[in-house]
PDB file of C-alpha atoms in Angstrom:
ATOM      1  CA  MET A   1      37.545  89.747 121.627  1.00 52.00           C
ATOM      2  CA  LEU A   2      37.900  88.687 118.096  1.00 47.00           C
ATOM      3  CA  ASN A   3      38.423  92.285 117.001  1.00 52.00           C
ATOM      4  CA  ARG A   4      41.250  92.716 119.568  1.00 51.00           C
ATOM      5  CA  LEU A   5      42.897  89.462 118.273  1.00 42.00           C
ATOM      6  CA  LYS A   6      42.809  90.854 114.735  1.00 45.00           C
ATOM      7  CA  GLN A   7      44.409  94.104 115.910  1.00 47.00           C
ATOM      8  CA  PHE A   8      47.056  92.234 117.809  1.00 42.00           C
ATOM      9  CA  SER A   9      47.695  89.921 114.877  1.00 46.00           C
ATOM     10  CA  PHE A  10      48.012  92.936 112.466  1.00 42.00           C
ATOM     11  CA  PHE A  11      50.377  94.688 114.866  1.00 46.00           C
ATOM     12  CA  ALA A  12      52.499  91.588 115.440  1.00 41.00           C
ATOM     13  CA  ASN A  13      52.833  91.032 111.669  1.00 42.00           C
ATOM     14  CA  PHE A  14      53.630  94.685 111.093  1.00 40.00           C
ATOM     15  CA  LEU A  15      56.303  94.562 113.835  1.00 39.00           C
ATOM     16  CA  LEU A  16      57.713  91.368 112.341  1.00 36.00           C
ATOM     17  CA  LEU A  17      57.866  92.953 108.896  1.00 33.00           C
ATOM     18  CA  LEU A  18      59.603  95.995 110.251  1.00 36.00           C
ATOM     19  CA  ILE A  19      62.225  93.948 112.093  1.00 36.00           C
ATOM     20  CA  THR A  20      62.801  91.816 108.933  1.00 35.00           C
ATOM     21  CA  LEU A  21      63.248  94.889 106.736  1.00 34.00           C
ATOM     22  CA  THR A  22      65.531  96.524 109.138  1.00 37.00           C
ATOM     23  CA  GLY A  23      67.751  93.474 109.077  1.00 38.00           C
ATOM     24  CA  CYS A  24      67.756  93.482 105.278  1.00 37.00           C
ATOM     25  CA  LEU A  25      68.654  97.112 105.057  1.00 36.00           C
ATOM     26  CA  LYS A  26      71.914  96.631 106.813  1.00 38.00           C
ATOM     27  CA  THR A  27      74.597  96.848 104.242  1.00 43.00           C
ATOM     28  CA  SER A  28      78.104  95.499 104.306  1.00 50.00           C
ATOM     29  CA  ALA A  29      80.257  96.913 101.622  1.00 70.00           C
ATOM     30  CA  ASN A  30      83.218  94.847 100.308  1.00 85.00           C
ATOM     31  CA  GLY A  31      85.202  96.115  97.511  1.00 90.00           C
ATOM     32  CA  VAL A  32      87.571  98.844  96.334  1.00 92.00           C
ATOM     33  CA  SER A  33      87.071 102.062  94.535  1.00 91.00           C
ATOM     34  CA  THR A  34      90.012 103.859  92.823  1.00 92.00           C
ATOM     35  CA  GLY A  35      90.393 107.035  90.890  1.00 91.00           C
ATOM     36  CA  ALA A  36      93.339 109.121  89.655  1.00 92.00           C
ATOM     37  CA  VAL A  37      94.099 112.737  88.683  1.00 93.00           C
ATOM     38  CA  THR A  38      97.193 113.458  86.649  1.00 93.00           C
ATOM     39  CA  TRP A  39      98.579 116.774  85.607  1.00 94.00           C
ATOM     40  CA  VAL A  40     101.518 118.535  83.906  1.00 94.00           C
ATOM     41  CA  THR A  41     102.078 122.260  84.177  1.00 91.00           C
ATOM     42  CA  THR A  42     104.600 124.010  81.889  1.00 90.00           C
ATOM     43  CA  THR A  43     106.994 126.244  83.829  1.00 89.00           C
ATOM     44  CA  ALA A  44     110.676 127.226  83.582  1.00 90.00           C
ATOM     45  CA  ASP A  45     111.834 124.984  86.511  1.00 89.00           C
ATOM     46  CA  PRO A  46     109.105 122.341  87.016  1.00 93.00           C
ATOM     47  CA  VAL A  47     109.176 120.621  90.516  1.00 96.00           C
ATOM     48  CA  PRO A  48     107.995 117.012  90.067  1.00 96.00           C
ATOM     49  CA  GLY A  49     105.070 116.414  92.423  1.00 96.00           C
ATOM     50  CA  ILE A  50     103.980 120.066  92.287  1.00 96.00           C
ATOM     51  CA  HIS A  51     104.076 120.966  88.554  1.00 95.00           C
ATOM     52  CA  GLU A  52     103.577 117.388  87.366  1.00 95.00           C
ATOM     53  CA  GLY A  53     102.195 114.402  89.226  1.00 95.00           C
ATOM     54  CA  THR A  54      99.528 111.797  89.842  1.00 95.00           C
ATOM     55  CA  VAL A  55      97.189 111.467  92.827  1.00 96.00           C
ATOM     56  CA  ASN A  56      95.709 108.065  93.267  1.00 94.00           C
ATOM     57  CA  VAL A  57      92.754 107.813  95.649  1.00 95.00           C
ATOM     58  CA  VAL A  58      91.936 104.389  96.907  1.00 95.00           C
ATOM     59  CA  THR A  59      88.996 103.499  99.198  1.00 95.00           C
ATOM     60  CA  LEU A  60      89.067  99.915 100.768  1.00 95.00           C
ATOM     61  CA  LYS A  61      85.687  98.763 101.852  1.00 93.00           C
ATOM     62  CA  HIS A  62      85.188  95.743 104.108  1.00 92.00           C
ATOM     63  CA  GLY A  63      82.262  96.193 106.538  1.00 87.00           C
ATOM     64  CA  PRO A  64      81.687  99.855 107.330  1.00 85.00           C
ATOM     65  CA  PRO A  65      80.274 101.514 104.168  1.00 84.00           C
ATOM     66  CA  GLN A  66      82.656 104.527 104.314  1.00 88.00           C
ATOM     67  CA  GLY A  67      85.750 102.246 104.113  1.00 93.00           C
ATOM     68  CA  VAL A  68      89.357 103.279 104.578  1.00 96.00           C
ATOM     69  CA  LYS A  69      90.311 106.161 102.136  1.00 96.00           C
ATOM     70  CA  LEU A  70      93.958 106.514 101.204  1.00 97.00           C
ATOM     71  CA  VAL A  71      95.741 109.085  98.911  1.00 97.00           C
ATOM     72  CA  PHE A  72      98.932 108.266  97.046  1.00 97.00           C
ATOM     73  CA  TRP A  73     100.508 111.505  95.644  1.00 97.00           C
ATOM     74  CA  GLY A  74     103.404 110.812  93.284  1.00 96.00           C
ATOM     75  CA  ASP A  75     105.756 113.027  91.373  1.00 96.00           C
ATOM     76  CA  ARG A  76     105.150 111.366  87.948  1.00 92.00           C
ATOM     77  CA  SER A  77     102.385 112.220  85.548  1.00 89.00           C
ATOM     78  CA  SER A  78     101.600 108.572  84.996  1.00 88.00           C
ATOM     79  CA  GLY A  79     100.248 106.012  87.381  1.00 82.00           C
ATOM     80  CA  LYS A  80      97.593 103.347  87.878  1.00 82.00           C
ATOM     81  CA  SER A  81      95.877 101.452  90.664  1.00 86.00           C
ATOM     82  CA  HIS A  82      93.296  98.671  90.969  1.00 86.00           C
ATOM     83  CA  GLY A  83      91.845  96.489  93.683  1.00 88.00           C
ATOM     84  CA  SER A  84      89.488  93.810  94.879  1.00 89.00           C
ATOM     85  CA  GLY A  85      87.376  92.876  97.852  1.00 86.00           C
ATOM     86  CA  SER A  86      86.322  89.611  99.278  1.00 86.00           C
ATOM     87  CA  ALA A  87      84.793  88.060 102.398  1.00 87.00           C
ATOM     88  CA  THR A  88      88.201  88.302 104.193  1.00 90.00           C
ATOM     89  CA  GLY A  89      89.042  91.963 103.295  1.00 93.00           C
ATOM     90  CA  ALA A  90      89.918  94.356 100.583  1.00 94.00           C
ATOM     91  CA  SER A  91      93.201  95.278  98.807  1.00 94.00           C
ATOM     92  CA  ALA A  92      94.610  97.480  96.093  1.00 94.00           C
ATOM     93  CA  GLU A  93      97.903  98.058  94.447  1.00 94.00           C
ATOM     94  CA  GLY A  94      99.381 100.722  92.088  1.00 93.00           C
ATOM     95  CA  GLU A  95     102.413 102.119  90.437  1.00 92.00           C
ATOM     96  CA  LEU A  96     103.954 105.377  89.507  1.00 90.00           C
ATOM     97  CA  LEU A  97     105.242 104.990  85.936  1.00 84.00           C
ATOM     98  CA  GLU A  98     107.598 106.713  83.543  1.00 83.00           C
ATOM     99  CA  ALA A  99     107.657 105.581  79.946  1.00 75.00           C
ATOM    100  CA  GLY A 100     105.573 102.586  81.019  1.00 77.00           C
ATOM    101  CA  GLN A 101     108.067 101.426  83.466  1.00 82.00           C
ATOM    102  CA  PRO A 102     107.301 101.299  87.274  1.00 85.00           C
ATOM    103  CA  LEU A 103     109.311 103.627  89.437  1.00 89.00           C
ATOM    104  CA  ALA A 104     107.447 103.049  92.670  1.00 94.00           C
ATOM    105  CA  LYS A 105     104.812 100.413  93.722  1.00 95.00           C
ATOM    106  CA  PHE A 106     102.278 100.580  96.529  1.00 96.00           C
ATOM    107  CA  ARG A 107      99.927  98.050  98.052  1.00 97.00           C
ATOM    108  CA  CYS A 108      97.306  98.465 100.724  1.00 97.00           C
ATOM    109  CA  GLU A 109      94.880  96.204 102.454  1.00 97.00           C
ATOM    110  CA  THR A 110      92.271  96.123 105.257  1.00 96.00           C
ATOM    111  CA  LYS A 111      90.738  93.339 107.139  1.00 95.00           C
ATOM    112  CA  ASN A 112      88.159  95.295 109.019  1.00 94.00           C
ATOM    113  CA  GLY A 113      87.312  98.343 106.918  1.00 90.00           C
ATOM    114  CA  THR A 114      88.513 100.840 109.503  1.00 93.00           C
ATOM    115  CA  ASP A 115      92.247 100.799 109.177  1.00 95.00           C
ATOM    116  CA  ALA A 116      94.777  99.512 106.604  1.00 97.00           C
ATOM    117  CA  THR A 117      98.335  98.371 106.194  1.00 98.00           C
ATOM    118  CA  ILE A 118     100.250 100.099 103.444  1.00 98.00           C
ATOM    119  CA  THR A 119     103.412  99.005 101.781  1.00 98.00           C
ATOM    120  CA  ILE A 120     105.409 101.380  99.516  1.00 97.00           C
ATOM    121  CA  GLU A 121     108.586 100.084  97.997  1.00 95.00           C
ATOM    122  CA  GLY A 122     109.289  97.747 100.892  1.00 94.00           C
ATOM    123  CA  GLN A 123     108.285 100.352 103.627  1.00 97.00           C
ATOM    124  CA  THR A 124     105.298  99.493 105.774  1.00 98.00           C
ATOM    125  CA  PHE A 125     102.839 102.079 107.147  1.00 98.00           C
ATOM    126  CA  ASP A 126      99.652 101.945 109.240  1.00 98.00           C
ATOM    127  CA  SER A 127      96.757 104.125 108.196  1.00 98.00           C
ATOM    128  CA  LYS A 128      96.171 105.039 111.818  1.00 97.00           C
ATOM    129  CA  ASP A 129      99.379 107.274 111.448  1.00 98.00           C
ATOM    130  CA  GLY A 130      98.037 109.048 108.323  1.00 97.00           C
ATOM    131  CA  SER A 131      96.291 108.418 105.049  1.00 98.00           C
ATOM    132  CA  LEU A 132      98.128 110.764 102.772  1.00 98.00           C
ATOM    133  CA  PHE A 133     101.378 109.416 101.247  1.00 98.00           C
ATOM    134  CA  LEU A 134     103.796 111.565  99.229  1.00 98.00           C
ATOM    135  CA  ILE A 135     106.062 109.593  97.010  1.00 97.00           C
ATOM    136  CA  SER A 136     109.185 111.102  95.290  1.00 96.00           C
ATOM    137  CA  THR A 137     110.947 108.936  92.647  1.00 94.00           C
ATOM    138  CA  GLN A 138     113.720 111.496  92.028  1.00 92.00           C
ATOM    139  CA  ASP A 139     116.311 109.353  93.826  1.00 87.00           C
ATOM    140  CA  ASP A 140     117.402 105.676  93.101  1.00 85.00           C
ATOM    141  CA  LYS A 141     115.210 104.614  96.117  1.00 90.00           C
ATOM    142  CA  PRO A 142     111.781 106.350  96.331  1.00 94.00           C
ATOM    143  CA  GLN A 143     111.259 108.608  99.311  1.00 96.00           C
ATOM    144  CA  VAL A 144     107.989 108.407 101.106  1.00 98.00           C
ATOM    145  CA  LYS A 145     106.306 110.794 103.628  1.00 98.00           C
ATOM    146  CA  GLN A 146     103.127 109.845 105.428  1.00 98.00           C
ATOM    147  CA  LEU A 147     100.885 112.742 106.556  1.00 98.00           C
ATOM    148  CA  LYS A 148      97.973 112.645 108.945  1.00 96.00           C
ATOM    149  CA  ILE A 149      95.197 114.688 107.349  1.00 92.00           C
ATOM    150  CA  ASP A 150      91.466 114.232 106.793  1.00 92.00           C
ATOM    151  CA  VAL A 151      91.532 112.677 103.338  1.00 93.00           C
ATOM    152  CA  ASN A 152      87.727 112.749 103.304  1.00 90.00           C
ATOM    153  CA  LYS A 153      88.178 116.497 102.627  1.00 91.00           C
ATOM    154  CA  PHE A 154      90.899 115.962 100.031  1.00 93.00           C
ATOM    155  CA  PRO A 155      90.245 117.743  96.756  1.00 93.00           C
ATOM    156  CA  THR A 156      89.227 115.854  93.725  1.00 87.00           C
ATOM    157  CA  GLN A 157      89.567 118.398  91.012  1.00 92.00           C
ATOM    158  CA  THR A 158      92.882 118.935  89.218  1.00 92.00           C
ATOM    159  CA  GLN A 159      93.028 122.669  89.942  1.00 93.00           C
ATOM    160  CA  GLN A 160      92.304 122.176  93.687  1.00 94.00           C
ATOM    161  CA  ILE A 161      94.972 119.432  93.833  1.00 94.00           C
ATOM    162  CA  GLN A 162      97.452 121.825  92.047  1.00 93.00           C
ATOM    163  CA  GLN A 163      96.672 124.467  94.620  1.00 94.00           C
ATOM    164  CA  TYR A 164      97.078 122.013  97.551  1.00 96.00           C
ATOM    165  CA  PRO A 165     100.868 122.443  98.054  1.00 95.00           C
ATOM    166  CA  GLU A 166     100.468 126.232  98.406  1.00 94.00           C
ATOM    167  CA  ASP A 167      98.000 125.730 101.233  1.00 94.00           C
ATOM    168  CA  HIS A 168      99.950 122.758 102.786  1.00 96.00           C
ATOM    169  CA  PRO A 169     103.670 123.733 103.219  1.00 97.00           C
ATOM    170  CA  GLU A 170     104.651 120.125 104.291  1.00 97.00           C
ATOM    171  CA  VAL A 171     103.602 118.946 100.761  1.00 97.00           C
ATOM    172  CA  LYS A 172     105.413 121.638  98.962  1.00 97.00           C
ATOM    173  CA  GLU A 173     108.573 121.188 101.138  1.00 98.00           C
ATOM    174  CA  PHE A 174     108.743 117.509 100.593  1.00 98.00           C
ATOM    175  CA  PHE A 175     108.657 117.683  96.755  1.00 97.00           C
ATOM    176  CA  THR A 176     110.870 120.827  96.602  1.00 97.00           C
ATOM    177  CA  ALA A 177     113.576 119.076  98.831  1.00 96.00           C
ATOM    178  CA  ALA A 178     113.435 116.017  96.656  1.00 95.00           C
ATOM    179  CA  HIS A 179     113.855 118.116  93.608  1.00 94.00           C
ATOM    180  CA  ARG A 180     116.796 120.104  95.058  1.00 94.00           C
ATOM    181  CA  GLN A 181     118.480 116.857  96.207  1.00 92.00           C
ATOM    182  CA  ALA A 182     118.078 115.376  92.651  1.00 89.00           C
ATOM    183  CA  ALA A 183     119.524 118.495  91.023  1.00 87.00           C
ATOM    184  CA  ALA A 184     122.587 118.373  93.379  1.00 89.00           C
ATOM    185  CA  ASN A 185     123.050 114.675  92.736  1.00 83.00           C
ATOM    186  CA  PRO A 186     121.965 113.962  89.026  1.00 73.00           C
ATOM    187  CA  PRO A 187     121.375 110.378  88.027  1.00 63.00           C
ATOM    188  CA  GLU A 188     124.512 110.141  86.010  1.00 59.00           C
ATOM    189  CA  HIS A 189     126.579 110.815  89.258  1.00 44.00           C
ATOM    190  CA  ARG A 190     124.669 108.421  91.550  1.00 41.00           C
TER     191      ARG A 190
END
């Protein structure tokens, strides 16, 4: 009987330890990760956003470890982003710059770690409708296009990003149309 009691005690303690460790291993990620790729390609008639640009990748984490990944693709070769997380959510903000001056600002935030609210120059978007944001600053008021793609498969290397418009016509057309519009309506005539 004593032997069975020892076996039961050992098993009960082992089970309790296993339950405790399982509870300790659950992770809740809160925070923000950001990264950027910037490029300039020399060509006879450069199209901003295709031949020069900045891609800011922001992941907002609050709860689920994978977080909400957002991609901001701008037509300037200078930009920055930063963010923070807390017990109530995670947020980030960034800018597209020219000569150190902001041309377009964006902000994003999540309260649950699965979807986010995005504001770009006063326009509000929901990440449920897409996580890739194309931003053209060729006009007085920045133009924005939201695309619904799987940004978890979005390229992270400069050469892959530069190839992306060739493989995704909606990206190429957005920046090409903005460039044509700016050429037809130069800044001094606006």
